[in-house]
PDB file of C-alpha atoms in Angstrom:
ATOM      1  CA  UNK A   1      10.603  22.860  15.565  1.00 90.00           C
ATOM      2  CA  UNK A   2       9.173  19.403  14.880  1.00 93.00           C
ATOM      3  CA  UNK A   3       5.479  19.187  14.113  1.00 94.00           C
ATOM      4  CA  UNK A   4       3.906  15.887  15.070  1.00 93.00           C
ATOM      5  CA  UNK A   5       0.776  15.286  13.049  1.00 89.00           C
ATOM      6  CA  UNK A   6      -1.771  12.502  12.945  1.00 89.00           C
ATOM      7  CA  UNK A   7      -4.248  11.231  10.437  1.00 85.00           C
ATOM      8  CA  UNK A   8      -7.110   8.840  10.898  1.00 88.00           C
ATOM      9  CA  UNK A   9      -8.477   6.071   8.733  1.00 89.00           C
ATOM     10  CA  UNK A  10     -12.192   5.597   8.344  1.00 91.00           C
ATOM     11  CA  UNK A  11     -13.755   2.250   7.461  1.00 96.00           C
ATOM     12  CA  UNK A  12     -16.687  -0.016   8.190  1.00 97.00           C
ATOM     13  CA  UNK A  13     -16.256  -3.557   9.530  1.00 97.00           C
ATOM     14  CA  UNK A  14     -18.820  -6.296   9.023  1.00 98.00           C
ATOM     15  CA  UNK A  15     -18.751  -9.613  10.856  1.00 97.00           C
ATOM     16  CA  UNK A  16     -21.036 -11.407   8.426  1.00 95.00           C
ATOM     17  CA  UNK A  17     -21.755 -11.352   4.708  1.00 96.00           C
ATOM     18  CA  UNK A  18     -25.471 -10.997   5.474  1.00 96.00           C
ATOM     19  CA  UNK A  19     -24.858  -7.523   6.965  1.00 97.00           C
ATOM     20  CA  UNK A  20     -23.928  -6.111   3.546  1.00 98.00           C
ATOM     21  CA  UNK A  21     -26.374  -4.468   1.163  1.00 98.00           C
ATOM     22  CA  UNK A  22     -27.760  -6.675  -1.601  1.00 98.00           C
ATOM     23  CA  UNK A  23     -25.629  -4.794  -4.147  1.00 97.00           C
ATOM     24  CA  UNK A  24     -22.431  -5.340  -2.129  1.00 98.00           C
ATOM     25  CA  UNK A  25     -23.298  -9.017  -1.613  1.00 98.00           C
ATOM     26  CA  UNK A  26     -23.727  -9.491  -5.358  1.00 98.00           C
ATOM     27  CA  UNK A  27     -20.381  -7.820  -6.077  1.00 98.00           C
ATOM     28  CA  UNK A  28     -18.695 -10.028  -3.452  1.00 98.00           C
ATOM     29  CA  UNK A  29     -20.145 -13.128  -5.108  1.00 98.00           C
ATOM     30  CA  UNK A  30     -18.892 -11.977  -8.521  1.00 98.00           C
ATOM     31  CA  UNK A  31     -15.389 -11.499  -7.091  1.00 98.00           C
ATOM     32  CA  UNK A  32     -15.565 -14.934  -5.466  1.00 98.00           C
ATOM     33  CA  UNK A  33     -16.639 -16.496  -8.783  1.00 98.00           C
ATOM     34  CA  UNK A  34     -13.659 -14.859 -10.523  1.00 98.00           C
ATOM     35  CA  UNK A  35     -11.223 -16.776  -8.276  1.00 98.00           C
ATOM     36  CA  UNK A  36     -11.403 -19.689 -10.735  1.00 98.00           C
ATOM     37  CA  UNK A  37      -9.677 -17.542 -13.379  1.00 98.00           C
ATOM     38  CA  UNK A  38      -6.632 -16.960 -11.185  1.00 98.00           C
ATOM     39  CA  UNK A  39      -3.382 -18.246 -12.639  1.00 98.00           C
ATOM     40  CA  UNK A  40      -1.370 -18.827  -9.474  1.00 98.00           C
ATOM     41  CA  UNK A  41       0.645 -22.060  -9.860  1.00 97.00           C
ATOM     42  CA  UNK A  42       3.578 -20.748  -7.823  1.00 96.00           C
ATOM     43  CA  UNK A  43       1.914 -19.249  -4.753  1.00 96.00           C
ATOM     44  CA  UNK A  44      -1.410 -21.145  -4.923  1.00 97.00           C
ATOM     45  CA  UNK A  45      -2.838 -17.902  -3.523  1.00 98.00           C
ATOM     46  CA  UNK A  46      -5.816 -16.920  -5.661  1.00 98.00           C
ATOM     47  CA  UNK A  47      -6.959 -13.299  -5.607  1.00 98.00           C
ATOM     48  CA  UNK A  48      -9.897 -11.821  -7.494  1.00 98.00           C
ATOM     49  CA  UNK A  49     -11.497  -8.422  -7.889  1.00 98.00           C
ATOM     50  CA  UNK A  50     -14.905  -7.294  -9.134  1.00 98.00           C
ATOM     51  CA  UNK A  51     -15.423  -3.688 -10.211  1.00 98.00           C
ATOM     52  CA  UNK A  52     -18.909  -2.119 -10.338  1.00 98.00           C
ATOM     53  CA  UNK A  53     -19.308   0.614 -12.951  1.00 98.00           C
ATOM     54  CA  UNK A  54     -21.920   3.349 -12.673  1.00 98.00           C
ATOM     55  CA  UNK A  55     -23.849   1.899 -15.633  1.00 98.00           C
ATOM     56  CA  UNK A  56     -24.248  -1.429 -13.815  1.00 97.00           C
ATOM     57  CA  UNK A  57     -21.531  -3.379 -15.656  1.00 98.00           C
ATOM     58  CA  UNK A  58     -19.285  -5.546 -13.489  1.00 98.00           C
ATOM     59  CA  UNK A  59     -15.717  -6.199 -14.616  1.00 98.00           C
ATOM     60  CA  UNK A  60     -13.681  -8.917 -12.920  1.00 98.00           C
ATOM     61  CA  UNK A  61     -10.011  -9.694 -12.757  1.00 98.00           C
ATOM     62  CA  UNK A  62      -7.754 -12.212 -11.061  1.00 98.00           C
ATOM     63  CA  UNK A  63      -4.081 -12.447 -10.230  1.00 98.00           C
ATOM     64  CA  UNK A  64      -1.886 -13.708 -13.054  1.00 98.00           C
ATOM     65  CA  UNK A  65       1.467 -15.087 -11.958  1.00 98.00           C
ATOM     66  CA  UNK A  66       4.578 -15.686 -14.005  1.00 96.00           C
ATOM     67  CA  UNK A  67       7.684 -17.717 -13.190  1.00 95.00           C
ATOM     68  CA  UNK A  68       9.521 -14.369 -13.414  1.00 94.00           C
ATOM     69  CA  UNK A  69       7.587 -12.925 -10.457  1.00 86.00           C
ATOM     70  CA  UNK A  70       7.737  -9.236 -11.400  1.00 89.00           C
ATOM     71  CA  UNK A  71       6.046 -10.086 -14.689  1.00 94.00           C
ATOM     72  CA  UNK A  72       2.794 -11.128 -13.005  1.00 96.00           C
ATOM     73  CA  UNK A  73      -0.062  -8.821 -12.142  1.00 97.00           C
ATOM     74  CA  UNK A  74      -2.422  -8.463  -9.194  1.00 98.00           C
ATOM     75  CA  UNK A  75      -6.176  -9.017  -9.548  1.00 98.00           C
ATOM     76  CA  UNK A  76      -6.993  -5.402  -8.784  1.00 98.00           C
ATOM     77  CA  UNK A  77      -4.826  -4.043 -11.590  1.00 98.00           C
ATOM     78  CA  UNK A  78      -6.060  -6.684 -14.048  1.00 98.00           C
ATOM     79  CA  UNK A  79      -9.644  -5.550 -13.386  1.00 98.00           C
ATOM     80  CA  UNK A  80      -8.857  -1.829 -13.341  1.00 98.00           C
ATOM     81  CA  UNK A  81      -6.737  -1.904 -16.500  1.00 98.00           C
ATOM     82  CA  UNK A  82      -9.531  -3.848 -18.217  1.00 98.00           C
ATOM     83  CA  UNK A  83     -11.905  -1.034 -17.282  1.00 98.00           C
ATOM     84  CA  UNK A  84      -9.423   1.552 -18.553  1.00 97.00           C
ATOM     85  CA  UNK A  85      -8.907  -0.251 -21.870  1.00 98.00           C
ATOM     86  CA  UNK A  86     -12.474  -1.353 -22.601  1.00 98.00           C
ATOM     87  CA  UNK A  87     -14.464   1.442 -20.895  1.00 98.00           C
ATOM     88  CA  UNK A  88     -12.142   4.476 -20.785  1.00 96.00           C
ATOM     89  CA  UNK A  89     -14.869   6.926 -19.741  1.00 97.00           C
ATOM     90  CA  UNK A  90     -16.593   4.672 -17.212  1.00 97.00           C
ATOM     91  CA  UNK A  91     -17.045   5.708 -13.603  1.00 98.00           C
ATOM     92  CA  UNK A  92     -16.137   3.104 -10.993  1.00 98.00           C
ATOM     93  CA  UNK A  93     -18.546   3.032  -8.068  1.00 98.00           C
ATOM     94  CA  UNK A  94     -17.100   0.204  -6.009  1.00 98.00           C
ATOM     95  CA  UNK A  95     -14.856  -2.811  -6.068  1.00 98.00           C
ATOM     96  CA  UNK A  96     -14.405  -6.003  -4.071  1.00 98.00           C
ATOM     97  CA  UNK A  97     -11.179  -7.889  -3.451  1.00 98.00           C
ATOM     98  CA  UNK A  98     -11.190 -11.469  -2.162  1.00 98.00           C
ATOM     99  CA  UNK A  99      -8.748 -14.361  -1.897  1.00 98.00           C
ATOM    100  CA  UNK A 100      -8.551 -18.122  -1.421  1.00 98.00           C
ATOM    101  CA  UNK A 101      -5.874 -20.744  -0.984  1.00 98.00           C
ATOM    102  CA  UNK A 102      -5.979 -24.464  -0.342  1.00 97.00           C
ATOM    103  CA  UNK A 103      -2.825 -24.139   1.804  1.00 97.00           C
ATOM    104  CA  UNK A 104      -4.470 -22.525   4.849  1.00 97.00           C
ATOM    105  CA  UNK A 105      -7.668 -20.824   6.014  1.00 96.00           C
ATOM    106  CA  UNK A 106      -7.735 -17.106   5.293  1.00 97.00           C
ATOM    107  CA  UNK A 107      -9.165 -15.579   8.466  1.00 95.00           C
ATOM    108  CA  UNK A 108      -8.876 -11.854   7.756  1.00 96.00           C
ATOM    109  CA  UNK A 109      -9.667  -9.759   4.690  1.00 97.00           C
ATOM    110  CA  UNK A 110      -6.783  -9.544   2.220  1.00 97.00           C
ATOM    111  CA  UNK A 111      -5.894  -5.955   1.340  1.00 96.00           C
ATOM    112  CA  UNK A 112      -4.213  -4.395  -1.701  1.00 96.00           C
ATOM    113  CA  UNK A 113      -0.517  -3.888  -2.300  1.00 95.00           C
ATOM    114  CA  UNK A 114       0.828  -0.357  -2.715  1.00 93.00           C
ATOM    115  CA  UNK A 115       1.006  -0.605  -6.513  1.00 95.00           C
ATOM    116  CA  UNK A 116      -2.674  -1.495  -6.724  1.00 97.00           C
ATOM    117  CA  UNK A 117      -3.579   1.330  -4.345  1.00 96.00           C
ATOM    118  CA  UNK A 118      -1.686   3.805  -6.514  1.00 95.00           C
ATOM    119  CA  UNK A 119      -3.559   2.600  -9.622  1.00 97.00           C
ATOM    120  CA  UNK A 120      -6.857   2.897  -7.732  1.00 97.00           C
ATOM    121  CA  UNK A 121      -5.891   6.441  -6.731  1.00 95.00           C
ATOM    122  CA  UNK A 122      -5.273   7.300 -10.382  1.00 95.00           C
ATOM    123  CA  UNK A 123      -8.763   6.089 -11.306  1.00 97.00           C
ATOM    124  CA  UNK A 124     -10.279   8.184  -8.503  1.00 96.00           C
ATOM    125  CA  UNK A 125      -8.369  11.213  -9.728  1.00 94.00           C
ATOM    126  CA  UNK A 126      -9.394  10.577 -13.343  1.00 95.00           C
ATOM    127  CA  UNK A 127     -13.081  10.266 -12.492  1.00 96.00           C
ATOM    128  CA  UNK A 128     -12.995  12.849  -9.677  1.00 95.00           C
ATOM    129  CA  UNK A 129     -14.919  10.465  -7.445  1.00 97.00           C
ATOM    130  CA  UNK A 130     -13.964   8.147  -4.614  1.00 97.00           C
ATOM    131  CA  UNK A 131     -14.336   4.391  -4.983  1.00 98.00           C
ATOM    132  CA  UNK A 132     -15.902   2.202  -2.305  1.00 98.00           C
ATOM    133  CA  UNK A 133     -13.496  -0.692  -1.686  1.00 98.00           C
ATOM    134  CA  UNK A 134     -14.577  -3.889   0.043  1.00 98.00           C
ATOM    135  CA  UNK A 135     -12.106  -6.458   1.321  1.00 98.00           C
ATOM    136  CA  UNK A 136     -14.126  -9.657   1.480  1.00 98.00           C
ATOM    137  CA  UNK A 137     -12.898 -12.589   3.568  1.00 98.00           C
ATOM    138  CA  UNK A 138     -14.981 -15.550   2.439  1.00 97.00           C
ATOM    139  CA  UNK A 139     -16.783 -16.897   5.529  1.00 94.00           C
ATOM    140  CA  UNK A 140     -15.220 -14.105   7.562  1.00 96.00           C
ATOM    141  CA  UNK A 141     -15.080 -10.374   8.123  1.00 97.00           C
ATOM    142  CA  UNK A 142     -15.515  -7.723   5.481  1.00 98.00           C
ATOM    143  CA  UNK A 143     -13.982  -4.257   5.548  1.00 98.00           C
ATOM    144  CA  UNK A 144     -15.433  -1.365   3.548  1.00 98.00           C
ATOM    145  CA  UNK A 145     -13.429   1.747   2.857  1.00 97.00           C
ATOM    146  CA  UNK A 146     -14.572   4.944   1.146  1.00 96.00           C
ATOM    147  CA  UNK A 147     -11.775   6.225  -1.057  1.00 95.00           C
ATOM    148  CA  UNK A 148      -8.172   5.238  -1.523  1.00 93.00           C
ATOM    149  CA  UNK A 149      -6.857   8.017   0.721  1.00 90.00           C
ATOM    150  CA  UNK A 150      -8.159   5.999   3.674  1.00 92.00           C
ATOM    151  CA  UNK A 151      -5.829   3.208   2.523  1.00 92.00           C
ATOM    152  CA  UNK A 152      -2.913   5.235   1.161  1.00 89.00           C
ATOM    153  CA  UNK A 153      -2.944   8.590   2.948  1.00 86.00           C
ATOM    154  CA  UNK A 154       0.277   9.755   1.311  1.00 85.00           C
ATOM    155  CA  UNK A 155      -0.804   8.837  -2.216  1.00 85.00           C
ATOM    156  CA  UNK A 156       1.556  10.118  -4.905  1.00 85.00           C
ATOM    157  CA  UNK A 157       0.079  13.030  -6.828  1.00 79.00           C
ATOM    158  CA  UNK A 158       1.821  15.577  -9.004  1.00 76.00           C
ATOM    159  CA  UNK A 159      -0.513  17.964 -10.759  1.00 75.00           C
ATOM    160  CA  UNK A 160       2.291  19.442 -12.874  1.00 75.00           C
ATOM    161  CA  UNK A 161       2.535  16.115 -14.723  1.00 77.00           C
ATOM    162  CA  UNK A 162      -1.006  16.490 -16.034  1.00 72.00           C
ATOM    163  CA  UNK A 163      -1.299  16.754 -19.790  1.00 68.00           C
ATOM    164  CA  UNK A 164      -4.210  18.943 -20.921  1.00 66.00           C
ATOM    165  CA  UNK A 165      -4.841  17.105 -24.184  1.00 55.00           C
ATOM    166  CA  UNK A 166      -5.886  13.791 -22.556  1.00 51.00           C
TER     167      UNK A 166
END
């Protein structure tokens, strides 16, 4: 017998930046400011992320390309790995992802790749708390998602791989 199952995705959609809370607006602006640190000479597609920690610190990251494409890294992972290396016990409350290119007008929020979602899921698991994720289209719509499972419902988890001495 075949079981057909469904799952739903929950998110908030905002038409205008002004609809966001002051805290979310500030985080969006910090992500937008981080676009200047993008190293994207090949795609000319700048992506930046800003991560809000529970103690108020904001960590930013931007995409870093390399002529050998697999050697580059997305903005989300740059920011998250910075948190992991510099603030290993920090709790991430929220993060914003935004993008810009001079080649065309970005009209919809840019979302994360699967690798970035998996890294975000690992941080949620580590801190035992969901992360609010905002996809901020500059001068456009903003999507807000509570928790990575709304973005990656079949997230890879394997509890038997857990090491107790970490």
